[in-house]
mmCIF file of C-alpha atoms in Angstrom:
data_model
loop_
_atom_site.group_PDB
_atom_site.id
_atom_site.type_symbol
_atom_site.label_atom_id
_atom_site.label_comp_id
_atom_site.label_asym_id
_atom_site.label_seq_id
_atom_site.Cartn_x
_atom_site.Cartn_y
_atom_site.Cartn_z
ATOM 1 C CA MET A 2 -0.082 -0.032 0.058
ATOM 2 C CA ALA A 3 1.500 3.215 -1.215
ATOM 3 C CA LEU A 4 1.058 6.363 1.137
ATOM 4 C CA SER A 5 0.222 9.869 0.618
ATOM 5 C CA PRO A 6 0.286 13.023 2.230
ATOM 6 C CA ALA A 7 -3.509 12.966 2.801
ATOM 7 C CA SER A 8 -3.321 8.872 4.117
ATOM 8 C CA THR A 9 -5.724 8.477 6.690
ATOM 9 C CA ALA A 10 -4.400 6.876 10.381
ATOM 10 C CA GLU A 11 -5.837 3.469 9.582
ATOM 11 C CA GLU A 12 -3.899 3.375 5.862
ATOM 12 C CA ILE A 13 -0.869 4.357 7.709
ATOM 13 C CA ALA A 14 -1.661 1.697 10.596
ATOM 14 C CA ALA A 15 -2.250 -0.769 7.558
ATOM 15 C CA HIS A 16 1.128 0.222 5.863
ATOM 16 C CA LEU A 17 3.264 -0.181 9.136
ATOM 17 C CA LEU A 18 1.981 -3.683 9.738
ATOM 18 C CA THR A 19 3.331 -4.630 6.374
ATOM 19 C CA LEU A 20 6.780 -3.580 7.438
ATOM 20 C CA ALA A 21 6.885 -5.315 10.628
ATOM 21 C CA SER A 22 10.178 -7.324 11.675
ATOM 22 C CA GLU A 23 10.234 -9.475 14.421
ATOM 23 C CA GLU A 24 14.123 -9.441 14.240
ATOM 24 C CA LYS A 25 14.586 -5.970 14.347
ATOM 25 C CA ARG A 26 11.752 -5.766 17.111
ATOM 26 C CA ALA A 27 14.196 -8.001 19.276
ATOM 27 C CA GLY A 28 16.934 -5.880 18.455
ATOM 28 C CA MET A 29 15.194 -2.891 19.756
ATOM 29 C CA ALA A 30 14.758 -4.574 22.875
ATOM 30 C CA ARG A 31 18.617 -4.526 23.387
ATOM 31 C CA PHE A 32 18.829 -0.446 23.381
ATOM 32 C CA GLY A 33 15.932 -0.251 26.078
ATOM 33 C CA ILE A 34 13.278 0.761 23.475
ATOM 34 C CA ALA A 35 9.680 -0.823 24.917
ATOM 35 C CA THR A 36 8.838 -3.591 22.383
ATOM 36 C CA ASP A 37 5.612 -4.873 23.957
ATOM 37 C CA ARG A 38 3.592 -2.680 21.293
ATOM 38 C CA ALA A 39 6.469 -2.451 18.806
ATOM 39 C CA LEU A 40 6.286 -3.732 15.208
ATOM 40 C CA GLY A 41 9.892 -3.660 14.743
ATOM 41 C CA ILE A 42 10.109 -0.910 12.292
ATOM 42 C CA PRO A 43 13.485 1.246 12.736
ATOM 43 C CA ASN A 44 13.716 5.023 12.652
ATOM 44 C CA ALA A 45 15.419 5.082 9.352
ATOM 45 C CA VAL A 46 12.175 3.592 7.627
ATOM 46 C CA LEU A 47 9.896 5.712 9.728
ATOM 47 C CA ASN A 48 11.588 8.987 9.431
ATOM 48 C CA PRO A 49 10.608 9.243 5.343
ATOM 49 C CA ILE A 50 7.298 8.119 6.008
ATOM 50 C CA ALA A 51 7.103 11.126 8.385
ATOM 51 C CA ARG A 52 8.683 13.460 5.656
ATOM 52 C CA GLN A 53 6.138 11.954 3.099
ATOM 53 C CA LEU A 54 2.964 12.643 5.217
ATOM 54 C CA LYS A 55 1.686 15.925 5.503
ATOM 55 C CA ARG A 56 0.943 17.304 9.226
ATOM 56 C CA ASP A 57 -2.595 16.686 10.594
ATOM 57 C CA HIS A 58 -3.290 17.414 14.274
ATOM 58 C CA ALA A 59 -6.587 14.978 14.301
ATOM 59 C CA ARG A 60 -4.710 12.230 12.485
ATOM 60 C CA SER A 61 -1.968 12.258 14.827
ATOM 61 C CA ALA A 62 -4.539 11.851 17.657
ATOM 62 C CA ALA A 63 -5.773 9.078 15.909
ATOM 63 C CA LEU A 64 -2.531 7.461 15.357
ATOM 64 C CA TRP A 65 -1.615 7.967 19.183
ATOM 65 C CA THR A 66 -4.758 5.584 19.995
ATOM 66 C CA THR A 67 -3.326 2.642 18.091
ATOM 67 C CA ASP A 68 -0.911 2.228 20.580
ATOM 68 C CA LEU A 69 1.762 0.926 18.235
ATOM 69 C CA ARG A 70 4.981 2.207 18.765
ATOM 70 C CA GLU A 71 5.839 3.088 15.242
ATOM 71 C CA ALA A 72 2.077 5.007 14.837
ATOM 72 C CA ARG A 73 3.031 6.795 18.137
ATOM 73 C CA LEU A 74 6.227 7.865 16.906
ATOM 74 C CA LEU A 75 4.409 9.087 13.492
ATOM 75 C CA ALA A 76 1.874 10.853 15.575
ATOM 76 C CA ILE A 77 4.453 12.850 17.351
ATOM 77 C CA LEU A 78 6.509 13.555 14.139
ATOM 78 C CA THR A 79 3.305 14.649 12.133
ATOM 79 C CA ASP A 80 1.400 16.757 14.626
ATOM 80 C CA GLU A 81 0.802 20.319 14.065
ATOM 81 C CA PRO A 82 2.713 22.079 16.689
ATOM 82 C CA SER A 83 0.463 25.168 16.791
ATOM 83 C CA ARG A 84 -2.362 23.152 17.808
ATOM 84 C CA VAL A 85 -0.733 21.147 20.572
ATOM 85 C CA THR A 86 -1.912 21.761 23.935
ATOM 86 C CA ARG A 87 -0.752 20.915 27.430
ATOM 87 C CA PRO A 88 -3.719 18.781 28.413
ATOM 88 C CA GLN A 89 -2.926 16.881 25.041
ATOM 89 C CA ILE A 90 0.824 16.494 26.389
ATOM 90 C CA ASP A 91 -0.198 15.366 29.855
ATOM 91 C CA ALA A 92 -2.640 12.857 28.461
ATOM 92 C CA MET A 93 0.340 11.376 26.112
ATOM 93 C CA ALA A 94 2.766 11.641 29.279
ATOM 94 C CA ALA A 95 0.557 9.518 31.434
ATOM 95 C CA GLU A 96 1.179 6.760 28.771
ATOM 96 C CA PHE A 97 4.936 7.257 28.048
ATOM 97 C CA ASP A 98 6.887 3.993 28.661
ATOM 98 C CA SER A 99 10.014 4.365 26.823
ATOM 99 C CA TRP A 100 12.944 6.867 26.665
ATOM 100 C CA GLU A 101 12.713 6.899 22.847
ATOM 101 C CA ILE A 102 8.976 8.155 22.823
ATOM 102 C CA VAL A 103 10.002 10.860 25.609
ATOM 103 C CA ASP A 104 12.804 12.172 23.449
ATOM 104 C CA HIS A 105 10.685 12.427 20.346
ATOM 105 C CA ALA A 106 7.893 14.112 22.494
ATOM 106 C CA ALA A 107 10.612 16.584 23.876
ATOM 107 C CA HIS A 108 10.730 17.865 20.266
ATOM 108 C CA LEU A 109 7.244 18.326 19.964
ATOM 109 C CA ILE A 110 6.973 19.860 23.201
ATOM 110 C CA CYS A 111 9.796 22.667 22.307
ATOM 111 C CA GLU A 112 7.871 23.429 18.901
ATOM 112 C CA ALA A 113 4.776 23.711 20.554
ATOM 113 C CA LYS A 114 6.412 26.335 22.818
ATOM 114 C CA LEU A 115 5.236 24.581 26.013
ATOM 115 C CA ALA A 116 8.812 24.086 27.465
ATOM 116 C CA HIS A 117 8.327 26.790 30.199
ATOM 117 C CA GLU A 118 5.160 25.341 31.684
ATOM 118 C CA ILE A 119 6.037 21.614 30.885
ATOM 119 C CA ILE A 120 9.651 21.407 32.318
ATOM 120 C CA PRO A 121 9.223 22.356 36.087
ATOM 121 C CA ALA A 122 5.974 20.747 36.226
ATOM 122 C CA TYR A 123 7.067 17.380 35.044
ATOM 123 C CA ALA A 124 10.547 17.847 36.799
ATOM 124 C CA ALA A 125 8.447 17.692 40.084
ATOM 125 C CA ASP A 126 6.411 14.636 39.021
ATOM 126 C CA GLN A 127 7.785 11.331 40.522
ATOM 127 C CA ARG A 128 7.176 9.433 37.597
ATOM 128 C CA GLU A 129 10.049 7.983 35.698
ATOM 129 C CA PHE A 130 9.330 8.697 32.356
ATOM 130 C CA ILE A 131 7.461 11.842 33.065
ATOM 131 C CA ARG A 132 10.538 13.343 35.032
ATOM 132 C CA ARG A 133 12.556 12.260 32.134
ATOM 133 C CA THR A 134 10.415 14.476 29.623
ATOM 134 C CA ALA A 135 11.362 17.476 31.642
ATOM 135 C CA PHE A 136 15.156 16.838 31.274
ATOM 136 C CA SER A 137 15.079 15.594 27.659
ATOM 137 C CA THR A 138 13.007 18.842 26.798
ATOM 138 C CA ILE A 139 15.864 21.016 28.518
ATOM 139 C CA ALA A 140 18.575 19.096 26.478
ATOM 140 C CA THR A 141 16.344 19.299 23.214
ATOM 141 C CA ALA A 142 15.671 23.308 24.201
ATOM 142 C CA ALA A 143 19.379 23.550 24.352
ATOM 143 C CA MET A 144 20.243 22.316 20.881
ATOM 144 C CA HIS A 145 17.086 23.762 18.924
ATOM 145 C CA LEU A 146 15.276 26.994 20.743
ATOM 146 C CA LYS A 147 18.258 29.408 19.004
ATOM 147 C CA LYS A 148 16.003 32.393 20.450
ATOM 148 C CA GLU A 149 15.862 31.398 24.146
ATOM 149 C CA THR A 150 17.634 33.472 26.341
ATOM 150 C CA ASP A 151 20.500 32.400 28.730
ATOM 151 C CA ASP A 152 18.563 33.272 31.812
ATOM 152 C CA THR A 153 16.019 30.562 31.189
ATOM 153 C CA PHE A 154 18.689 27.940 30.905
ATOM 154 C CA VAL A 155 20.388 29.278 34.146
ATOM 155 C CA ALA A 156 17.181 28.702 35.999
ATOM 156 C CA TRP A 157 16.629 25.090 34.462
ATOM 157 C CA LEU A 158 20.063 24.333 35.993
ATOM 158 C CA GLY A 159 18.473 24.674 39.381
ATOM 159 C CA LEU A 160 16.246 21.784 38.418
ATOM 160 C CA VAL A 161 19.349 19.733 37.344
ATOM 161 C CA GLU A 162 20.831 20.191 40.829
ATOM 162 C CA ALA A 163 17.542 19.496 42.460
ATOM 163 C CA HIS A 164 16.896 16.030 40.606
ATOM 164 C CA ALA A 165 20.871 14.992 40.022
ATOM 165 C CA GLY A 166 20.212 12.272 43.100
ATOM 166 C CA ASP A 167 17.578 10.470 41.508
ATOM 167 C CA GLY A 168 19.045 7.320 40.476
ATOM 168 C CA ARG A 169 16.431 5.932 37.915
ATOM 169 C CA ASN A 170 18.128 4.716 34.808
ATOM 170 C CA PHE A 171 16.389 6.979 32.568
ATOM 171 C CA VAL A 172 16.175 10.067 34.754
ATOM 172 C CA LYS A 173 19.963 10.157 35.628
ATOM 173 C CA LYS A 174 20.837 9.847 31.903
ATOM 174 C CA ALA A 175 18.491 12.590 30.778
ATOM 175 C CA VAL A 176 19.910 14.973 33.957
ATOM 176 C CA ASN A 177 23.338 14.369 32.802
ATOM 177 C CA TRP A 178 22.375 15.152 28.986
ATOM 178 C CA ALA A 179 20.641 18.089 29.971
ATOM 179 C CA LEU A 180 23.487 19.254 32.010
ATOM 180 C CA ARG A 181 25.919 18.688 29.102
ATOM 181 C CA GLN A 182 23.685 20.361 26.651
ATOM 182 C CA VAL A 183 23.266 23.458 28.498
ATOM 183 C CA GLY A 184 26.980 23.685 29.213
ATOM 184 C CA LYS A 185 27.593 23.511 25.360
ATOM 185 C CA ARG A 186 24.727 25.933 24.254
ATOM 186 C CA SER A 187 26.820 29.284 24.492
ATOM 187 C CA LEU A 188 30.170 30.354 26.031
ATOM 188 C CA ALA A 189 28.224 32.259 28.345
ATOM 189 C CA LEU A 190 26.381 29.386 29.821
ATOM 190 C CA HIS A 191 29.574 26.981 29.902
ATOM 191 C CA PRO A 192 31.125 28.454 33.193
ATOM 192 C CA PRO A 193 27.899 28.179 35.493
ATOM 193 C CA THR A 194 27.280 24.864 33.996
ATOM 194 C CA LEU A 195 30.687 23.732 34.380
ATOM 195 C CA ALA A 196 30.651 25.093 38.177
ATOM 196 C CA LEU A 197 27.476 23.083 38.804
ATOM 197 C CA ALA A 198 29.025 19.945 37.164
ATOM 198 C CA GLU A 199 32.021 19.950 39.342
ATOM 199 C CA LYS A 200 30.065 20.465 42.399
ATOM 200 C CA LEU A 201 27.784 17.467 41.456
ATOM 201 C CA ALA A 202 31.395 15.537 40.801
ATOM 202 C CA ALA A 203 32.127 16.105 44.394
ATOM 203 C CA SER A 204 28.782 15.138 45.958
ATOM 204 C CA PRO A 205 28.869 12.230 48.199
ATOM 205 C CA ASP A 206 25.680 10.816 46.338
ATOM 206 C CA LYS A 207 26.748 8.460 43.597
ATOM 207 C CA THR A 208 23.900 9.271 41.168
ATOM 208 C CA ALA A 209 24.948 12.834 41.491
ATOM 209 C CA ARG A 210 28.491 12.258 41.455
ATOM 210 C CA TRP A 211 28.227 10.198 38.256
ATOM 211 C CA ILE A 212 26.515 12.866 36.518
ATOM 212 C CA GLY A 213 28.797 15.625 37.359
ATOM 213 C CA LYS A 214 32.087 13.777 36.564
ATOM 214 C CA ASP A 215 30.580 12.642 33.078
ATOM 215 C CA ALA A 216 29.645 16.181 32.310
ATOM 216 C CA VAL A 217 32.557 17.594 33.616
ATOM 217 C CA ARG A 218 34.434 15.358 31.096
ATOM 218 C CA GLU A 219 32.614 16.618 28.179
ATOM 219 C CA LEU A 220 32.690 20.496 29.275
ATOM 220 C CA THR A 221 36.338 20.393 29.599
ATOM 221 C CA ASP A 222 37.171 18.350 26.515
ATOM 222 C CA PRO A 223 39.230 20.652 24.083
ATOM 223 C CA ARG A 224 37.048 19.925 21.158
ATOM 224 C CA THR A 225 33.866 21.186 23.162
ATOM 225 C CA LEU A 226 35.967 24.308 23.745
ATOM 226 C CA GLU A 227 36.826 24.677 20.329
ATOM 227 C CA ARG A 228 33.294 24.351 19.227
ATOM 228 C CA LEU A 229 32.150 27.010 21.675
ATOM 229 C CA ASN A 230 34.929 29.557 20.543
ATOM 230 C CA ALA A 231 33.797 28.791 16.971
ATOM 231 C CA LYS A 232 30.507 29.741 17.588
ATOM 232 C CA LYS A 233 31.529 33.273 19.145
ATOM 233 C CA ARG A 234 33.322 34.091 15.821
#
């Protein structure tokens, strides 16, 4: 079945079923991707499909309700950011079960201009994947929200420090990612971020210490400093 920009959610789901691969599904599990609702279609195949489809908010909602991993990724990739609302993201987040879905959703949150309200709220949430969403969104914003002020990211560093002791795997990796990306965003942000990383590296808490040491390693790497200085020129 050939897809077109106007294909329906039902047609897309039917097409995805023809691309299922049990071998690739098993491989995804080795990378910590939730596979109980996966068809085993790699992102290298899904991304061209997303580019082929036009953005459609109503269809994205229908794709999300299929519960299929691949359909949900396409729902995120083809939604209309201007029509995405906080209640919609909250409803989706309640069903997050994979770091992969979270990290894709972080892009949509940034595109929908919801980062400011979602990041502090989700950081305070005790659920693992929702808290991860907060820090994945900080990392994504640091890379892609070019017009955001440095003050915004300095404030978000406070959340990094506050939750650096959360030892859950998918949270601590996202906190670390957020810290590193903020530090690499600009020369102005590098010093306060490195200072926090060094503080965490000296922490008696094992998780905070790992986050800090790993961030210090990257933020003091000559290649990182070279790229930051190149941005200034």
